[in-house]
Amino acid sequence: MKGEIKDLKGASFYIKRGLIYMVLILWSLFTFLPLYWMLVSSFIDPNSSASLQFTLVPKEFTLASYSYFFTFNKNVLRWLFNSLLISGVVTLANVFFASMAGYAFSKLRFPGRNAFFWTLMSSIMIPGQVTLIPLYILVVNVFNMSDTYFAIILPGVVSVYNIFLMKQYMTSIPSTLIDAARIDACSEFGIFRKVIFPMAKPGVAVMAIFTFVGQWNDFFWPFLVTKTSTMRTIQVGLSSFKFADSTQFGPMMAGAVIASIPMFILFFALQKYFLQGITIGAIKG
Amino acid sequence: MAKIIFDHVTKEFVDDKKGRVKAVDDSCFTVEDQEFMVFVGPSGCGKTTSLRMIAGLERQTSGNIYIGDRVVNNLHPKERDIAMVFQDYALYPHMTIYENLAFGLKNLKTPKLEIEAKVKRASEILGLGDLLERRPRELSGGQRQRVALGRAIVRNPKVFLFDEPLSNLDAKLRVQMRVEIAELHKALGTTIVYVTHDQVEAMTLGQRIVVMNRGVIQQIATPDNLYNKPANMFVAGFIGAPAMNFLNCRIEQKHFVIDQDTVFGISQEYQKLCKPLIGREIVLGIRPEDIYDPHLAPNLKNPGTLHAAVKVVEKLGAENLFYFDRAGVTVTARISAQSRVMAGEHVELLMDLDKVHLFDKESGMAIR
Amino acid sequence: MKKMADADNRWARNRQFIQDYGWSYIFIALPILIFLTFTLYPLLRALVMSFQTYHVMGSEWVGFKNYAYVFHRELFSKALINTLLYTLGTVPINIIISLGLALAIFQLGKKSQTFFKASFYLPAVASGVTISLVWLFIYDPMPEGLMNQFIHLFGFANVNWLGKVDTALLSLMFLTFLGGHGSGLILYLASLGGIPKTIYEAADIDAASTWSKFRNITWPLLKPTTLYMLVINVIGSFQVFMSAYLMTSGGPDHATTTIAYLIYQDAFEYFEFGVAAAESFILALIIVAISVLQFKYMGSDVEY
């Protein structure tokens, strides 16, 4: 039956389809090109003449650029560890605090709820540049936290955007479940822990992934508040390479690969969450 | 032993547009121990709010609520010894049926063996035995409904609260579950408060019924009395389907005068009632089932003739519904299916004058 | 006696309040605290700073001097123009690309849709630093640079992409076209999926052409998404910093100095905190004004 219907579509349908596929594949190759080239050139020997010759198929395959990158600064592994630690802590904190706040704002009634919510939301509209300087002075001079994990982590412990995301997601959980849990003698925190949080897991997963990637890729704030090489994150470390030696593209690309590979792996493993996550906050916001 | 008493209970909400709204206005009633009480009314009448106040999910603005001998005004739901069945069942989707049933007992720190025994017994009563390891989404609507009942039963509470529990089921299942709930009440002997907007459910299940409208209690009575002696036009119109017909009417010496073609003699029983009302305009109510085709009518002591230009005939199988205009309103009559009257005909129908209801025109209250 | 009863009452009321709402406030306590410390306080402090000349030991109140300075500063107008050009040159084109890709992908089967969604989203997972470094490489001024090799194919001569005033800003704009369409694409696909098929069927019965269907059905119904994308992207593009910082350092001859980069320079290279604060408030005002205008102009006939 299905086949018959398809047959009716005729040749023009398939030509149109084919054209669409061609355009899409070409365009996606275009967008892949920079990343592809990053990968290819990272396998070129930094000292060979091929290092600046672009070819679609790599002419050589050595890990010399990688070893160069790792020896360029003895702290490269430490940077990766720092990034992992910071991103992990920030993600965990957001999972915990943003989902609690999202629950309160979506499902609980209390005096001042809307006022609190919109006050928090307004901070999304404030460009980062405005608060940047006093924030820097506060963290570095007042709290004296320069060059600590705290300095990097603290401002991001719970993001307003994540609260918004969780609120949007949790609104779809039926409120009668909360009533039922109250009748079932569940404590208020128990309702959050045993009923709401398990039900919001898909939303929480999306939030966690975006938070982790965002934090891993964050450059500017860690760059501002870290001074010593050992406290840098991988992004800050990578950018310092640029300034140190801008002619060594091979090792630079090797570093870029190392900084982005964990995120690519995460993306391929959790594609589903990435792709559905974007729409939670935006549609009918 | 648990009766429920509402003592001048009022609940106000603050609405963004309308300001303060009284969802329940000065409500007073008693639900007797082991009674099956139904709250019925259109949406927004305050029936669900009343139920939620009994449950402790809402706090009343003023007044006292008693369950058993205790004032429960400030008690948490878990301290009230109640269980509740929700309209959408409110089963926890991430838990198995067993976990759903056991959740309340677990929170009350019941010993594990006791939980197992109680869940087992409830699942036997409701025929859920082989579903315990499933999750709610794998169950049919009727099965979910049973789990929701089971969750209430395992708690063995003094009071059962039902919030429109059958409205998400299809018509056939609804009838079946209605019977089961009635049987359950007999078996468990607990006090039940049951909220519905469906008057058939209310009439079939309730030992007594509270009819509410706009936060105000209209009448509290047994199903019979509600049908036969409605306290006001709202109750008269709400109970019974199709709804009661209301005709404007002037009372003269010995007659109800509706229009020049429609004049009825006032029967013996009503004469005393009508005496002080002579010359006044009132509303006369007659139920569709108290209007007959003259060929098929039983022996009526006091029949009145109603001229009808039948606009539409709806055939329902066992009976037909006639619609015709009289004195500016569309009148519905419920006539036996054997009637040969067709749409477009002018016929004379008979009305049972011993079954008319009289209402005050201004207040809508029944004149008795 | 009465006093005691009053106190009892108050105590009972307080207890009731805590019982009813206590947990709600606990749930939102940390976000509020974070907001007060890391947003509200810095915001107010920045406002004060914009009227001061900052010294570590006691700042000096200078009134509107910083603002006056910024308004007359040639570099600020230049940065403003650069930012505006960057926004005008990237936002509309990127929205059109996202929409075009979404329209094309939407016609395909479910599996192909997922495949293309994923492949267009992938570049967004790479960090700004990575992207900047790769493009630094692509824009290499030597003949061996990828971009130069590419234009050689068409017989053009070598270009110092990032090093020349004419091409530097254009080069920064161009790199946004190849990547970063993932989220816009997914949003458009989601809203396309939300348009009821019956509308198109009705249009088919009315013998509407493909263009007329797009013009009269698709485009108006996608307007909320377009508005959302426009607002978000304009806000983002007004704050563009990374590529200017990592690839060109604002040069050559300030050709790629954006407002965000200027603020950074004033604050953290010249330590002119007051001036930087004043500039940041002007930036914030511009962003708010543009967002409001967009909502007014485009949002008036958007139905949600």
mmCIF file of C-alpha atoms in Angstrom, chain B residues 40-367:
data_model
loop_
_atom_site.group_PDB
_atom_site.id
_atom_site.type_symbol
_atom_site.label_atom_id
_atom_site.label_comp_id
_atom_site.label_asym_id
_atom_site.label_seq_id
_atom_site.Cartn_x
_atom_site.Cartn_y
_atom_site.Cartn_z
ATOM 1 C CA VAL B 40 -22.510 18.440 42.716
ATOM 2 C CA GLY B 41 -22.708 21.636 40.687
ATOM 3 C CA PRO B 42 -21.406 23.295 37.536
ATOM 4 C CA SER B 43 -17.685 24.029 37.212
ATOM 5 C CA GLY B 44 -16.517 26.798 39.503
ATOM 6 C CA CYS B 45 -19.297 26.186 42.019
ATOM 7 C CA GLY B 46 -16.889 25.503 44.886
ATOM 8 C CA LYS B 47 -17.360 21.748 45.130
ATOM 9 C CA THR B 48 -13.738 20.866 44.481
ATOM 10 C CA THR B 49 -12.502 23.678 46.700
ATOM 11 C CA SER B 50 -14.698 22.325 49.508
ATOM 12 C CA LEU B 51 -13.235 18.866 49.002
ATOM 13 C CA ARG B 52 -9.681 20.208 48.986
ATOM 14 C CA MET B 53 -10.354 22.022 52.223
ATOM 15 C CA ILE B 54 -11.466 18.756 53.821
ATOM 16 C CA ALA B 55 -8.272 17.169 52.504
ATOM 17 C CA GLY B 56 -6.124 19.994 53.823
ATOM 18 C CA LEU B 57 -4.827 20.961 50.377
ATOM 19 C CA GLU B 58 -6.404 24.402 50.754
ATOM 20 C CA ARG B 59 -6.781 26.418 53.908
ATOM 21 C CA GLN B 60 -10.153 28.059 54.528
ATOM 22 C CA THR B 61 -10.233 31.837 54.919
ATOM 23 C CA SER B 62 -12.611 31.613 57.864
ATOM 24 C CA GLY B 63 -14.768 29.084 59.693
ATOM 25 C CA ASN B 64 -13.999 25.705 61.183
ATOM 26 C CA ILE B 65 -13.755 22.229 59.714
ATOM 27 C CA TYR B 66 -14.155 19.166 61.914
ATOM 28 C CA ILE B 67 -13.271 15.599 61.042
ATOM 29 C CA GLY B 68 -14.454 13.213 63.751
ATOM 30 C CA ASP B 69 -14.231 15.240 66.946
ATOM 31 C CA ARG B 70 -11.153 17.223 65.980
ATOM 32 C CA VAL B 71 -10.862 20.699 64.536
ATOM 33 C CA VAL B 72 -8.581 20.132 61.572
ATOM 34 C CA ASN B 73 -8.195 23.760 60.456
ATOM 35 C CA ASN B 74 -4.412 23.791 60.657
ATOM 36 C CA LEU B 75 -3.647 20.127 60.258
ATOM 37 C CA HIS B 76 -1.506 18.839 57.412
ATOM 38 C CA PRO B 77 -3.269 16.370 55.081
ATOM 39 C CA LYS B 78 -1.270 13.509 56.557
ATOM 40 C CA GLU B 79 -2.661 14.263 60.021
ATOM 41 C CA ARG B 80 -6.286 14.191 58.926
ATOM 42 C CA ASP B 81 -6.672 10.460 58.358
ATOM 43 C CA ILE B 82 -8.118 10.869 54.890
ATOM 44 C CA ALA B 83 -7.376 9.466 51.451
ATOM 45 C CA MET B 84 -8.186 10.986 48.117
ATOM 46 C CA VAL B 85 -8.800 9.804 44.562
ATOM 47 C CA PHE B 86 -8.058 12.359 41.874
ATOM 48 C CA GLN B 87 -9.702 13.069 38.551
ATOM 49 C CA ASP B 88 -6.533 12.356 36.546
ATOM 50 C CA TYR B 89 -5.648 9.521 38.964
ATOM 51 C CA ALA B 90 -2.367 11.286 39.862
ATOM 52 C CA LEU B 91 -0.351 8.072 39.788
ATOM 53 C CA TYR B 92 3.401 8.574 40.071
ATOM 54 C CA PRO B 93 4.568 7.681 36.561
ATOM 55 C CA HIS B 94 8.125 6.791 37.576
ATOM 56 C CA MET B 95 7.025 4.236 40.175
ATOM 57 C CA THR B 96 5.634 0.746 39.687
ATOM 58 C CA ILE B 97 2.061 0.023 40.723
ATOM 59 C CA TYR B 98 3.355 -1.596 43.890
ATOM 60 C CA GLU B 99 5.430 1.483 44.716
ATOM 61 C CA ASN B 100 2.462 3.711 43.966
ATOM 62 C CA LEU B 101 0.294 1.794 46.389
ATOM 63 C CA ALA B 102 3.001 1.615 49.051
ATOM 64 C CA PHE B 103 4.208 5.224 48.819
ATOM 65 C CA GLY B 104 1.859 6.642 51.456
ATOM 66 C CA LEU B 105 2.457 3.819 53.913
ATOM 67 C CA LYS B 106 6.204 4.130 53.438
ATOM 68 C CA ASN B 107 6.052 7.836 54.220
ATOM 69 C CA LEU B 108 4.151 6.987 57.393
ATOM 70 C CA LYS B 109 6.980 4.643 58.364
ATOM 71 C CA THR B 110 4.795 1.556 58.277
ATOM 72 C CA PRO B 111 6.785 -1.691 58.782
ATOM 73 C CA LYS B 112 7.656 -3.363 55.510
ATOM 74 C CA LEU B 113 5.761 -6.569 56.143
ATOM 75 C CA GLU B 114 2.642 -4.650 57.007
ATOM 76 C CA ILE B 115 2.934 -2.625 53.807
ATOM 77 C CA GLU B 116 3.228 -5.812 51.803
ATOM 78 C CA ALA B 117 0.180 -7.311 53.455
ATOM 79 C CA LYS B 118 -1.913 -4.187 52.953
ATOM 80 C CA VAL B 119 -0.915 -3.732 49.321
ATOM 81 C CA LYS B 120 -1.635 -7.381 48.673
ATOM 82 C CA ARG B 121 -5.088 -7.163 50.214
ATOM 83 C CA ALA B 122 -6.014 -3.993 48.328
ATOM 84 C CA SER B 123 -4.769 -5.393 45.032
ATOM 85 C CA GLU B 124 -6.881 -8.503 45.599
ATOM 86 C CA ILE B 125 -10.002 -6.471 46.307
ATOM 87 C CA LEU B 126 -9.463 -4.520 43.097
ATOM 88 C CA GLY B 127 -8.103 -7.325 40.924
ATOM 89 C CA LEU B 128 -4.704 -5.702 40.404
ATOM 90 C CA GLY B 129 -2.697 -8.768 41.430
ATOM 91 C CA ASP B 130 -0.647 -9.298 38.284
ATOM 92 C CA LEU B 131 -0.096 -5.623 37.513
ATOM 93 C CA LEU B 132 2.007 -4.734 40.542
ATOM 94 C CA GLU B 133 5.324 -4.639 38.702
ATOM 95 C CA ARG B 134 4.014 -2.558 35.796
ATOM 96 C CA ARG B 135 4.173 1.205 35.477
ATOM 97 C CA PRO B 136 1.085 3.390 35.213
ATOM 98 C CA ARG B 137 1.549 4.177 31.531
ATOM 99 C CA GLU B 138 1.295 0.452 30.685
ATOM 100 C CA LEU B 139 -2.206 0.310 32.206
ATOM 101 C CA SER B 140 -5.583 1.054 30.681
ATOM 102 C CA GLY B 141 -7.741 3.895 31.968
ATOM 103 C CA GLY B 142 -9.898 1.554 34.012
ATOM 104 C CA GLN B 143 -6.888 -0.156 35.552
ATOM 105 C CA ARG B 144 -5.335 3.183 36.496
ATOM 106 C CA GLN B 145 -8.587 4.153 38.109
ATOM 107 C CA ARG B 146 -8.431 0.987 40.202
ATOM 108 C CA VAL B 147 -4.869 1.725 41.254
ATOM 109 C CA ALA B 148 -5.981 5.183 42.346
ATOM 110 C CA LEU B 149 -8.725 3.550 44.407
ATOM 111 C CA GLY B 150 -6.241 1.048 45.778
ATOM 112 C CA ARG B 151 -3.891 3.793 46.881
ATOM 113 C CA ALA B 152 -6.735 5.182 48.960
ATOM 114 C CA ILE B 153 -7.802 1.796 50.315
ATOM 115 C CA VAL B 154 -4.369 0.744 51.615
ATOM 116 C CA ARG B 155 -4.332 3.740 53.895
ATOM 117 C CA ASN B 156 -7.484 2.475 55.599
ATOM 118 C CA PRO B 157 -8.607 6.027 56.298
ATOM 119 C CA LYS B 158 -11.639 7.296 58.152
ATOM 120 C CA VAL B 159 -12.698 9.397 55.195
ATOM 121 C CA PHE B 160 -12.491 8.824 51.451
ATOM 122 C CA LEU B 161 -12.460 11.858 49.186
ATOM 123 C CA PHE B 162 -13.224 11.490 45.475
ATOM 124 C CA ASP B 163 -12.573 14.358 43.064
ATOM 125 C CA GLU B 164 -14.494 13.595 39.847
ATOM 126 C CA PRO B 165 -12.885 10.180 39.676
ATOM 127 C CA LEU B 166 -14.846 8.881 36.698
ATOM 128 C CA SER B 167 -14.839 11.807 34.317
ATOM 129 C CA ASN B 168 -11.795 10.587 32.356
ATOM 130 C CA LEU B 169 -13.354 7.187 31.601
ATOM 131 C CA ASP B 170 -15.511 6.287 28.634
ATOM 132 C CA ALA B 171 -19.253 5.940 29.186
ATOM 133 C CA LYS B 172 -19.374 2.158 29.530
ATOM 134 C CA LEU B 173 -16.498 1.942 31.980
ATOM 135 C CA ARG B 174 -17.947 4.795 33.961
ATOM 136 C CA VAL B 175 -21.153 2.863 34.664
ATOM 137 C CA GLN B 176 -19.134 -0.179 35.677
ATOM 138 C CA MET B 177 -16.866 1.769 38.034
ATOM 139 C CA ARG B 178 -19.879 3.546 39.498
ATOM 140 C CA VAL B 179 -21.246 0.209 40.613
ATOM 141 C CA GLU B 180 -17.864 -0.798 41.986
ATOM 142 C CA ILE B 181 -17.515 2.369 44.016
ATOM 143 C CA ALA B 182 -20.976 1.869 45.487
ATOM 144 C CA GLU B 183 -20.035 -1.685 46.437
ATOM 145 C CA LEU B 184 -16.763 -0.513 47.897
ATOM 146 C CA HIS B 185 -18.621 1.887 50.135
ATOM 147 C CA LYS B 186 -20.799 -0.913 51.394
ATOM 148 C CA ALA B 187 -17.806 -3.145 52.007
ATOM 149 C CA LEU B 188 -15.563 -0.609 53.720
ATOM 150 C CA GLY B 189 -18.187 1.394 55.566
ATOM 151 C CA THR B 190 -16.163 4.600 55.586
ATOM 152 C CA THR B 191 -17.399 8.136 55.201
ATOM 153 C CA ILE B 192 -17.190 9.186 51.565
ATOM 154 C CA VAL B 193 -17.289 12.640 50.060
ATOM 155 C CA TYR B 194 -17.595 12.502 46.295
ATOM 156 C CA VAL B 195 -17.355 15.457 43.939
ATOM 157 C CA THR B 196 -18.878 15.356 40.466
ATOM 158 C CA HIS B 197 -20.427 17.652 37.902
ATOM 159 C CA ASP B 198 -22.471 14.757 36.545
ATOM 160 C CA GLN B 199 -25.931 14.719 38.078
ATOM 161 C CA VAL B 200 -26.535 11.097 37.085
ATOM 162 C CA GLU B 201 -23.481 10.054 39.100
ATOM 163 C CA ALA B 202 -24.674 12.195 41.954
ATOM 164 C CA MET B 203 -28.182 10.741 41.947
ATOM 165 C CA THR B 204 -27.064 7.127 41.661
ATOM 166 C CA LEU B 205 -24.238 7.209 44.192
ATOM 167 C CA GLY B 206 -25.163 9.727 46.854
ATOM 168 C CA GLN B 207 -27.100 8.965 49.970
ATOM 169 C CA ARG B 208 -27.360 12.704 50.273
ATOM 170 C CA ILE B 209 -26.333 15.383 47.813
ATOM 171 C CA VAL B 210 -25.070 18.914 48.295
ATOM 172 C CA VAL B 211 -25.920 21.080 45.291
ATOM 173 C CA MET B 212 -23.672 24.116 44.988
ATOM 174 C CA ASN B 213 -23.578 27.118 42.706
ATOM 175 C CA ARG B 214 -21.107 30.007 42.738
ATOM 176 C CA GLY B 215 -19.772 29.026 46.126
ATOM 177 C CA VAL B 216 -23.183 28.910 47.779
ATOM 178 C CA ILE B 217 -24.944 25.747 48.917
ATOM 179 C CA GLN B 218 -28.302 25.556 47.145
ATOM 180 C CA GLN B 219 -29.775 22.476 48.779
ATOM 181 C CA ILE B 220 -28.741 19.466 50.819
ATOM 182 C CA ALA B 221 -31.107 16.538 50.394
ATOM 183 C CA THR B 222 -31.546 12.910 49.422
ATOM 184 C CA PRO B 223 -31.708 12.227 45.670
ATOM 185 C CA ASP B 224 -35.487 11.736 45.873
ATOM 186 C CA ASN B 225 -36.124 14.990 47.624
ATOM 187 C CA LEU B 226 -33.777 16.840 45.316
ATOM 188 C CA TYR B 227 -35.754 15.620 42.339
ATOM 189 C CA ASN B 228 -39.221 15.970 43.780
ATOM 190 C CA LYS B 229 -38.806 18.995 45.996
ATOM 191 C CA PRO B 230 -36.087 21.227 44.575
ATOM 192 C CA ALA B 231 -35.468 24.183 46.839
ATOM 193 C CA ASN B 232 -35.034 26.681 44.031
ATOM 194 C CA MET B 233 -34.919 27.111 40.284
ATOM 195 C CA PHE B 234 -31.193 26.368 40.121
ATOM 196 C CA VAL B 235 -31.588 22.943 41.712
ATOM 197 C CA ALA B 236 -34.732 22.264 39.699
ATOM 198 C CA GLY B 237 -32.921 23.059 36.481
ATOM 199 C CA PHE B 238 -29.698 21.269 37.395
ATOM 200 C CA ILE B 239 -31.144 17.958 38.581
ATOM 201 C CA GLY B 240 -32.938 15.938 35.931
ATOM 202 C CA ALA B 241 -32.189 15.575 32.228
ATOM 203 C CA PRO B 242 -33.510 17.015 30.036
ATOM 204 C CA ALA B 243 -33.850 19.991 32.363
ATOM 205 C CA MET B 244 -37.124 21.211 33.843
ATOM 206 C CA ASN B 245 -39.133 23.650 31.706
ATOM 207 C CA PHE B 246 -39.757 27.075 33.229
ATOM 208 C CA LEU B 247 -42.769 29.126 32.099
ATOM 209 C CA ASN B 248 -43.702 32.569 33.299
ATOM 210 C CA CYS B 249 -47.165 32.413 34.788
ATOM 211 C CA ARG B 250 -49.760 34.652 36.440
ATOM 212 C CA ILE B 251 -51.906 33.236 39.212
ATOM 213 C CA GLU B 252 -55.609 34.103 39.015
ATOM 214 C CA GLN B 253 -58.544 33.022 41.140
ATOM 215 C CA LYS B 254 -58.520 29.371 40.074
ATOM 216 C CA HIS B 255 -56.088 29.348 37.199
ATOM 217 C CA PHE B 256 -52.447 29.389 36.194
ATOM 218 C CA VAL B 257 -52.365 31.750 33.203
ATOM 219 C CA ILE B 258 -49.330 31.324 30.962
ATOM 220 C CA ASP B 259 -50.720 32.860 27.780
ATOM 221 C CA GLN B 260 -54.168 33.084 26.236
ATOM 222 C CA ASP B 261 -54.056 29.508 24.893
ATOM 223 C CA THR B 262 -52.481 28.082 27.962
ATOM 224 C CA VAL B 263 -54.584 28.277 31.072
ATOM 225 C CA PHE B 264 -54.640 25.526 33.663
ATOM 226 C CA GLY B 265 -56.953 24.982 36.549
ATOM 227 C CA ILE B 266 -55.210 25.011 39.928
ATOM 228 C CA SER B 267 -55.597 21.574 41.455
ATOM 229 C CA GLN B 268 -56.783 20.922 44.980
ATOM 230 C CA GLU B 269 -53.329 20.421 46.415
ATOM 231 C CA TYR B 270 -52.002 23.729 45.192
ATOM 232 C CA GLN B 271 -54.985 25.921 46.010
ATOM 233 C CA LYS B 272 -53.982 26.705 49.538
ATOM 234 C CA LEU B 273 -50.484 27.512 48.360
ATOM 235 C CA CYS B 274 -51.698 29.832 45.632
ATOM 236 C CA LYS B 275 -54.269 31.757 47.625
ATOM 237 C CA PRO B 276 -51.920 34.479 48.872
ATOM 238 C CA LEU B 277 -50.320 34.726 45.443
ATOM 239 C CA ILE B 278 -53.402 35.655 43.451
ATOM 240 C CA GLY B 279 -52.542 38.339 40.913
ATOM 241 C CA ARG B 280 -48.797 37.690 41.184
ATOM 242 C CA GLU B 281 -46.369 36.663 38.477
ATOM 243 C CA ILE B 282 -44.497 33.452 39.303
ATOM 244 C CA VAL B 283 -42.480 30.820 37.456
ATOM 245 C CA LEU B 284 -44.111 27.488 36.817
ATOM 246 C CA GLY B 285 -41.821 24.529 36.382
ATOM 247 C CA ILE B 286 -42.741 21.257 34.707
ATOM 248 C CA ARG B 287 -40.396 18.363 34.015
ATOM 249 C CA PRO B 288 -40.261 16.997 30.436
ATOM 250 C CA GLU B 289 -41.265 13.577 31.747
ATOM 251 C CA ASP B 290 -44.494 14.987 33.198
ATOM 252 C CA ILE B 291 -45.799 15.891 29.739
ATOM 253 C CA TYR B 292 -47.639 13.163 27.800
ATOM 254 C CA ASP B 293 -49.053 12.242 24.436
ATOM 255 C CA PRO B 294 -52.832 12.033 25.191
ATOM 256 C CA HIS B 295 -53.093 8.643 23.478
ATOM 257 C CA LEU B 296 -50.404 7.173 25.665
ATOM 258 C CA ALA B 297 -50.937 9.059 28.910
ATOM 259 C CA PRO B 298 -51.640 7.187 32.137
ATOM 260 C CA ASN B 299 -54.738 8.138 34.097
ATOM 261 C CA LEU B 300 -53.952 11.636 35.273
ATOM 262 C CA LYS B 301 -55.990 13.074 38.116
ATOM 263 C CA ASN B 302 -55.462 16.640 36.978
ATOM 264 C CA PRO B 303 -54.392 16.881 33.364
ATOM 265 C CA GLY B 304 -53.821 20.211 31.643
ATOM 266 C CA THR B 305 -53.871 20.660 27.911
ATOM 267 C CA LEU B 306 -50.818 22.104 26.229
ATOM 268 C CA HIS B 307 -51.058 23.169 22.570
ATOM 269 C CA ALA B 308 -47.811 22.370 20.835
ATOM 270 C CA ALA B 309 -46.497 23.100 17.348
ATOM 271 C CA VAL B 310 -43.770 20.463 17.434
ATOM 272 C CA LYS B 311 -40.575 21.844 15.883
ATOM 273 C CA VAL B 312 -38.221 18.929 16.311
ATOM 274 C CA VAL B 313 -38.587 15.306 17.357
ATOM 275 C CA GLU B 314 -35.455 13.576 18.634
ATOM 276 C CA LYS B 315 -35.762 9.794 18.728
ATOM 277 C CA LEU B 316 -33.763 8.284 21.564
ATOM 278 C CA GLY B 317 -35.047 4.733 21.172
ATOM 279 C CA ALA B 318 -37.103 4.148 24.313
ATOM 280 C CA GLU B 319 -38.533 7.640 24.149
ATOM 281 C CA ASN B 320 -38.766 10.721 21.989
ATOM 282 C CA LEU B 321 -37.953 14.296 22.873
ATOM 283 C CA PHE B 322 -40.344 16.933 21.512
ATOM 284 C CA TYR B 323 -39.384 20.564 21.260
ATOM 285 C CA PHE B 324 -41.927 23.342 20.815
ATOM 286 C CA ASP B 325 -42.252 27.036 21.643
ATOM 287 C CA ARG B 326 -44.669 28.216 24.264
ATOM 288 C CA ALA B 327 -44.891 31.671 25.775
ATOM 289 C CA GLY B 328 -41.496 32.659 24.476
ATOM 290 C CA VAL B 329 -39.506 29.644 25.684
ATOM 291 C CA THR B 330 -38.624 26.349 24.058
ATOM 292 C CA VAL B 331 -40.365 23.564 25.950
ATOM 293 C CA THR B 332 -39.015 20.032 26.025
ATOM 294 C CA ALA B 333 -41.297 17.048 26.443
ATOM 295 C CA ARG B 334 -40.241 13.464 26.986
ATOM 296 C CA ILE B 335 -42.780 11.246 25.282
ATOM 297 C CA SER B 336 -42.978 7.476 24.909
ATOM 298 C CA ALA B 337 -41.458 6.191 21.671
ATOM 299 C CA GLN B 338 -44.815 4.726 20.678
ATOM 300 C CA SER B 339 -46.098 8.223 19.922
ATOM 301 C CA ARG B 340 -46.835 8.813 16.246
ATOM 302 C CA VAL B 341 -46.494 12.576 16.388
ATOM 303 C CA MET B 342 -44.084 13.958 13.797
ATOM 304 C CA ALA B 343 -42.142 17.190 13.565
ATOM 305 C CA GLY B 344 -44.272 20.012 12.149
ATOM 306 C CA GLU B 345 -47.563 18.730 13.569
ATOM 307 C CA HIS B 346 -49.855 20.728 15.809
ATOM 308 C CA VAL B 347 -50.914 18.535 18.664
ATOM 309 C CA GLU B 348 -52.408 18.731 22.120
ATOM 310 C CA LEU B 349 -50.197 17.311 24.853
ATOM 311 C CA LEU B 350 -51.210 16.596 28.422
ATOM 312 C CA MET B 351 -49.425 17.940 31.453
ATOM 313 C CA ASP B 352 -49.620 16.394 34.913
ATOM 314 C CA LEU B 353 -50.789 19.354 36.978
ATOM 315 C CA ASP B 354 -50.022 17.545 40.229
ATOM 316 C CA LYS B 355 -46.340 17.638 39.335
ATOM 317 C CA VAL B 356 -45.855 21.346 38.676
ATOM 318 C CA HIS B 357 -43.295 23.317 40.700
ATOM 319 C CA LEU B 358 -43.847 26.929 41.649
ATOM 320 C CA PHE B 359 -41.019 29.405 42.060
ATOM 321 C CA ASP B 360 -40.809 33.008 43.156
ATOM 322 C CA LYS B 361 -39.911 35.128 40.167
ATOM 323 C CA GLU B 362 -37.418 37.397 41.910
ATOM 324 C CA SER B 363 -35.607 35.066 44.279
ATOM 325 C CA GLY B 364 -36.060 31.841 42.318
ATOM 326 C CA MET B 365 -36.943 30.086 45.565
ATOM 327 C CA ALA B 366 -39.540 27.322 45.543
ATOM 328 C CA ILE B 367 -42.956 28.337 46.811
#
